[in-house]
Amino acid sequence: MAGNGTIAEITATGAHVKGIDDRAFAMLLSEPPLPRWRVIPVDGEIQLQEVDTSRFLTAPYADDWVQAAVKSTDASTPNSRWIAHRIDDGTDRGAGEITETGFYTLKLAGSDHHLGFLLAEIHSLLPKRLVLGPDLHALQPRFLFEVVS
């Protein structure tokens, strides 16, 4: 792991997580280079920073169905910290940092809201909005973090 965070490609059911303008989407059709994210551990939680733009994945506020944002920020910004839970090893253990490729869920720190996209958008080729939701049955909350360095 690099000193300032693991580098990973993040996908949800094959769609690459990417910031467009100031919003977060999962994109099935992504032009090269593929978006990469720096996974930065901060006090037992993580921040996700786009490598190319240095913007962070944030939530404008913790509310149902609000779309996640990708903004310039720093480690002290509220709603830019996430709790990652690894789900593909059968133990659903919490992870303060991500150093291995695997499937994870992301929950906004200090809330009960998970990040994902609406299942109603799963068959669309259009970008899927990444939103916060309290109900995991309405969301696709599973993300594959493919660690590349």
PDB file of C-alpha atoms in Angstrom:
ATOM      1  CA  MET A   1       0.000   0.000   0.000  1.00  0.00           C
ATOM      2  CA  ALA A   2       1.259   3.461  -0.869  1.00  0.00           C
ATOM      3  CA  GLY A   3       1.904   5.905   1.950  1.00  0.00           C
ATOM      4  CA  ASN A   4      -1.097   8.051   1.033  1.00  0.00           C
ATOM      5  CA  GLY A   5      -3.600   5.330   0.189  1.00  0.00           C
ATOM      6  CA  THR A   6      -4.313   2.278  -1.921  1.00  0.00           C
ATOM      7  CA  ILE A   7      -5.162   2.871  -5.585  1.00  0.00           C
ATOM      8  CA  ALA A   8      -8.259   0.967  -6.760  1.00  0.00           C
ATOM      9  CA  GLU A   9     -10.709   0.776  -9.631  1.00  0.00           C
ATOM     10  CA  ILE A  10     -14.255   0.718  -8.206  1.00  0.00           C
ATOM     11  CA  THR A  11     -17.147  -0.931 -10.041  1.00  0.00           C
ATOM     12  CA  ALA A  12     -20.758  -1.802  -9.246  1.00  0.00           C
ATOM     13  CA  THR A  13     -22.119  -4.710 -11.328  1.00  0.00           C
ATOM     14  CA  GLY A  14     -19.519  -3.915 -13.981  1.00  0.00           C
ATOM     15  CA  ALA A  15     -20.143  -0.152 -14.030  1.00  0.00           C
ATOM     16  CA  HIS A  16     -17.143   2.040 -13.192  1.00  0.00           C
ATOM     17  CA  VAL A  17     -17.616   4.612 -10.426  1.00  0.00           C
ATOM     18  CA  LYS A  18     -16.782   8.056 -11.806  1.00  0.00           C
ATOM     19  CA  GLY A  19     -17.358  11.725 -11.044  1.00  0.00           C
ATOM     20  CA  ILE A  20     -19.130  13.678 -13.790  1.00  0.00           C
ATOM     21  CA  ASP A  21     -19.332  17.402 -13.151  1.00  0.00           C
ATOM     22  CA  ASP A  22     -19.859  17.378  -9.378  1.00  0.00           C
ATOM     23  CA  ARG A  23     -21.945  14.198  -9.134  1.00  0.00           C
ATOM     24  CA  ALA A  24     -21.105  10.529  -8.657  1.00  0.00           C
ATOM     25  CA  PHE A  25     -22.239   7.904 -11.166  1.00  0.00           C
ATOM     26  CA  ALA A  26     -21.662   4.269 -12.075  1.00  0.00           C
ATOM     27  CA  MET A  27     -20.895   4.128 -15.817  1.00  0.00           C
ATOM     28  CA  LEU A  28     -21.166   0.981 -17.944  1.00  0.00           C
ATOM     29  CA  LEU A  29     -19.554   2.706 -20.913  1.00  0.00           C
ATOM     30  CA  SER A  30     -16.393   4.333 -19.643  1.00  0.00           C
ATOM     31  CA  GLU A  31     -13.738   5.780 -21.919  1.00  0.00           C
ATOM     32  CA  PRO A  32     -10.110   4.987 -21.200  1.00  0.00           C
ATOM     33  CA  PRO A  33      -8.333   5.659 -19.001  1.00  0.00           C
ATOM     34  CA  LEU A  34     -10.560   3.943 -16.463  1.00  0.00           C
ATOM     35  CA  PRO A  35     -11.266   6.013 -13.359  1.00  0.00           C
ATOM     36  CA  ARG A  36      -9.055   5.182 -10.398  1.00  0.00           C
ATOM     37  CA  TRP A  37      -9.595   6.055  -6.759  1.00  0.00           C
ATOM     38  CA  ARG A  38      -7.204   6.561  -3.863  1.00  0.00           C
ATOM     39  CA  VAL A  39      -8.518   4.839  -0.725  1.00  0.00           C
ATOM     40  CA  ILE A  40      -7.266   6.936   2.187  1.00  0.00           C
ATOM     41  CA  PRO A  41      -7.643   5.604   5.751  1.00  0.00           C
ATOM     42  CA  VAL A  42      -8.708   8.327   8.229  1.00  0.00           C
ATOM     43  CA  ASP A  43      -9.365   7.450  11.883  1.00  0.00           C
ATOM     44  CA  GLY A  44     -10.793   3.980  11.163  1.00  0.00           C
ATOM     45  CA  GLU A  45     -12.857   5.199   8.221  1.00  0.00           C
ATOM     46  CA  ILE A  46     -11.906   5.896   4.606  1.00  0.00           C
ATOM     47  CA  GLN A  47     -12.049   8.701   2.104  1.00  0.00           C
ATOM     48  CA  LEU A  48     -12.242   8.036  -1.644  1.00  0.00           C
ATOM     49  CA  GLN A  49     -10.337  10.456  -3.866  1.00  0.00           C
ATOM     50  CA  GLU A  50     -10.384  10.405  -7.680  1.00  0.00           C
ATOM     51  CA  VAL A  51      -6.769  10.065  -8.766  1.00  0.00           C
ATOM     52  CA  ASP A  52      -7.066  12.196 -11.936  1.00  0.00           C
ATOM     53  CA  THR A  53      -8.984  15.120 -10.409  1.00  0.00           C
ATOM     54  CA  SER A  54      -8.078  14.894  -6.678  1.00  0.00           C
ATOM     55  CA  ARG A  55     -11.802  15.283  -5.838  1.00  0.00           C
ATOM     56  CA  PHE A  56     -13.391  13.324  -2.978  1.00  0.00           C
ATOM     57  CA  LEU A  57     -16.594  11.265  -2.909  1.00  0.00           C
ATOM     58  CA  THR A  58     -18.966  13.061  -0.529  1.00  0.00           C
ATOM     59  CA  ALA A  59     -22.633  13.297   0.376  1.00  0.00           C
ATOM     60  CA  PRO A  60     -24.152  16.806   0.215  1.00  0.00           C
ATOM     61  CA  TYR A  61     -26.153  15.810   3.305  1.00  0.00           C
ATOM     62  CA  ALA A  62     -27.248  12.556   4.961  1.00  0.00           C
ATOM     63  CA  ASP A  63     -30.781  12.098   3.668  1.00  0.00           C
ATOM     64  CA  ASP A  64     -32.695   9.406   1.798  1.00  0.00           C
ATOM     65  CA  TRP A  65     -31.974   9.190  -1.939  1.00  0.00           C
ATOM     66  CA  VAL A  66     -29.608  12.163  -2.123  1.00  0.00           C
ATOM     67  CA  GLN A  67     -27.074  11.748  -4.932  1.00  0.00           C
ATOM     68  CA  ALA A  68     -23.442  11.522  -3.884  1.00  0.00           C
ATOM     69  CA  ALA A  69     -21.120  14.287  -5.006  1.00  0.00           C
ATOM     70  CA  VAL A  70     -17.505  14.403  -6.124  1.00  0.00           C
ATOM     71  CA  LYS A  71     -15.940  17.595  -4.815  1.00  0.00           C
ATOM     72  CA  SER A  72     -12.686  19.173  -3.787  1.00  0.00           C
ATOM     73  CA  THR A  73     -12.445  18.827  -0.029  1.00  0.00           C
ATOM     74  CA  ASP A  74     -10.080  17.681   2.725  1.00  0.00           C
ATOM     75  CA  ALA A  75      -9.986  15.156   5.543  1.00  0.00           C
ATOM     76  CA  SER A  76     -11.911  17.454   7.900  1.00  0.00           C
ATOM     77  CA  THR A  77     -14.962  17.815   5.623  1.00  0.00           C
ATOM     78  CA  PRO A  78     -18.114  16.185   7.015  1.00  0.00           C
ATOM     79  CA  ASN A  79     -19.821  13.609   4.800  1.00  0.00           C
ATOM     80  CA  SER A  80     -16.588  12.674   3.012  1.00  0.00           C
ATOM     81  CA  ARG A  81     -15.811   9.723   5.256  1.00  0.00           C
ATOM     82  CA  TRP A  82     -17.126   6.222   4.645  1.00  0.00           C
ATOM     83  CA  ILE A  83     -17.199   2.921   6.497  1.00  0.00           C
ATOM     84  CA  ALA A  84     -16.301  -0.002   4.260  1.00  0.00           C
ATOM     85  CA  HIS A  85     -17.483  -3.535   5.030  1.00  0.00           C
ATOM     86  CA  ARG A  86     -15.919  -6.407   3.150  1.00  0.00           C
ATOM     87  CA  ILE A  87     -18.647  -8.888   2.200  1.00  0.00           C
ATOM     88  CA  ASP A  88     -17.002 -11.448  -0.068  1.00  0.00           C
ATOM     89  CA  ASP A  89     -15.013 -13.352   2.540  1.00  0.00           C
ATOM     90  CA  GLY A  90     -18.075 -14.553   4.455  1.00  0.00           C
ATOM     91  CA  THR A  91     -17.348 -12.631   7.646  1.00  0.00           C
ATOM     92  CA  ASP A  92     -18.795  -9.178   6.849  1.00  0.00           C
ATOM     93  CA  ARG A  93     -15.975  -7.660   8.852  1.00  0.00           C
ATOM     94  CA  GLY A  94     -15.478  -3.920   8.973  1.00  0.00           C
ATOM     95  CA  ALA A  95     -12.502  -2.510   7.109  1.00  0.00           C
ATOM     96  CA  GLY A  96     -10.855   0.768   8.082  1.00  0.00           C
ATOM     97  CA  GLU A  97      -8.809   0.628   4.912  1.00  0.00           C
ATOM     98  CA  ILE A  98      -8.963  -1.372   1.715  1.00  0.00           C
ATOM     99  CA  THR A  99      -5.743  -3.131   0.773  1.00  0.00           C
ATOM    100  CA  GLU A 100      -7.097  -6.234  -1.004  1.00  0.00           C
ATOM    101  CA  THR A 101      -9.339  -6.680  -4.025  1.00  0.00           C
ATOM    102  CA  GLY A 102     -12.834  -7.635  -2.928  1.00  0.00           C
ATOM    103  CA  PHE A 103     -16.505  -6.739  -2.617  1.00  0.00           C
ATOM    104  CA  TYR A 104     -17.414  -4.020  -0.138  1.00  0.00           C
ATOM    105  CA  THR A 105     -20.414  -1.981   0.938  1.00  0.00           C
ATOM    106  CA  LEU A 106     -20.000   1.706   1.775  1.00  0.00           C
ATOM    107  CA  LYS A 107     -21.906   3.450   4.543  1.00  0.00           C
ATOM    108  CA  LEU A 108     -21.677   7.177   5.207  1.00  0.00           C
ATOM    109  CA  ALA A 109     -19.848   7.546   8.526  1.00  0.00           C
ATOM    110  CA  GLY A 110     -22.106   8.725  11.335  1.00  0.00           C
ATOM    111  CA  SER A 111     -25.297   7.693   9.545  1.00  0.00           C
ATOM    112  CA  ASP A 112     -27.323   4.613   8.646  1.00  0.00           C
ATOM    113  CA  HIS A 113     -27.221   5.420   4.917  1.00  0.00           C
ATOM    114  CA  HIS A 114     -25.509   3.122   2.436  1.00  0.00           C
ATOM    115  CA  LEU A 115     -24.195   4.136  -0.983  1.00  0.00           C
ATOM    116  CA  GLY A 116     -25.452   2.412  -4.108  1.00  0.00           C
ATOM    117  CA  PHE A 117     -27.610   2.870  -7.138  1.00  0.00           C
ATOM    118  CA  LEU A 118     -31.315   2.226  -7.497  1.00  0.00           C
ATOM    119  CA  LEU A 119     -32.211  -1.254  -8.729  1.00  0.00           C
ATOM    120  CA  ALA A 120     -34.654   0.400 -11.158  1.00  0.00           C
ATOM    121  CA  GLU A 121     -31.607   1.725 -13.053  1.00  0.00           C
ATOM    122  CA  ILE A 122     -29.740  -1.581 -13.226  1.00  0.00           C
ATOM    123  CA  HIS A 123     -30.695  -2.414 -16.849  1.00  0.00           C
ATOM    124  CA  SER A 124     -30.053   1.049 -18.233  1.00  0.00           C
ATOM    125  CA  LEU A 125     -26.931   1.836 -20.276  1.00  0.00           C
ATOM    126  CA  LEU A 126     -27.155   5.413 -19.024  1.00  0.00           C
ATOM    127  CA  PRO A 127     -25.031   6.522 -16.052  1.00  0.00           C
ATOM    128  CA  LYS A 128     -26.515   5.307 -12.788  1.00  0.00           C
ATOM    129  CA  ARG A 129     -26.774   7.891 -10.018  1.00  0.00           C
ATOM    130  CA  LEU A 130     -24.978   6.867  -6.835  1.00  0.00           C
ATOM    131  CA  VAL A 131     -27.371   7.687  -4.007  1.00  0.00           C
ATOM    132  CA  LEU A 132     -27.649   7.254  -0.244  1.00  0.00           C
ATOM    133  CA  GLY A 133     -30.380   4.924   0.870  1.00  0.00           C
ATOM    134  CA  PRO A 134     -31.577   3.463   4.153  1.00  0.00           C
ATOM    135  CA  ASP A 135     -33.095   0.414   2.469  1.00  0.00           C
ATOM    136  CA  LEU A 136     -30.553  -2.032   1.052  1.00  0.00           C
ATOM    137  CA  HIS A 137     -33.336  -3.898  -0.778  1.00  0.00           C
ATOM    138  CA  ALA A 138     -33.909  -0.877  -3.062  1.00  0.00           C
ATOM    139  CA  LEU A 139     -30.190  -0.387  -3.745  1.00  0.00           C
ATOM    140  CA  GLN A 140     -27.325  -2.192  -5.447  1.00  0.00           C
ATOM    141  CA  PRO A 141     -24.897  -1.460  -2.606  1.00  0.00           C
ATOM    142  CA  ARG A 142     -22.106  -3.891  -3.496  1.00  0.00           C
ATOM    143  CA  PHE A 143     -18.916  -2.416  -4.945  1.00  0.00           C
ATOM    144  CA  LEU A 144     -15.901  -4.281  -6.285  1.00  0.00           C
ATOM    145  CA  PHE A 145     -12.670  -2.570  -5.284  1.00  0.00           C
ATOM    146  CA  GLU A 146      -9.949  -3.869  -7.594  1.00  0.00           C
ATOM    147  CA  VAL A 147      -6.675  -2.876  -5.978  1.00  0.00           C
ATOM    148  CA  VAL A 148      -4.108  -1.893  -8.604  1.00  0.00           C
ATOM    149  CA  SER A 149      -1.323  -0.543  -6.359  1.00  0.00           C
TER     150      SER A 149
END
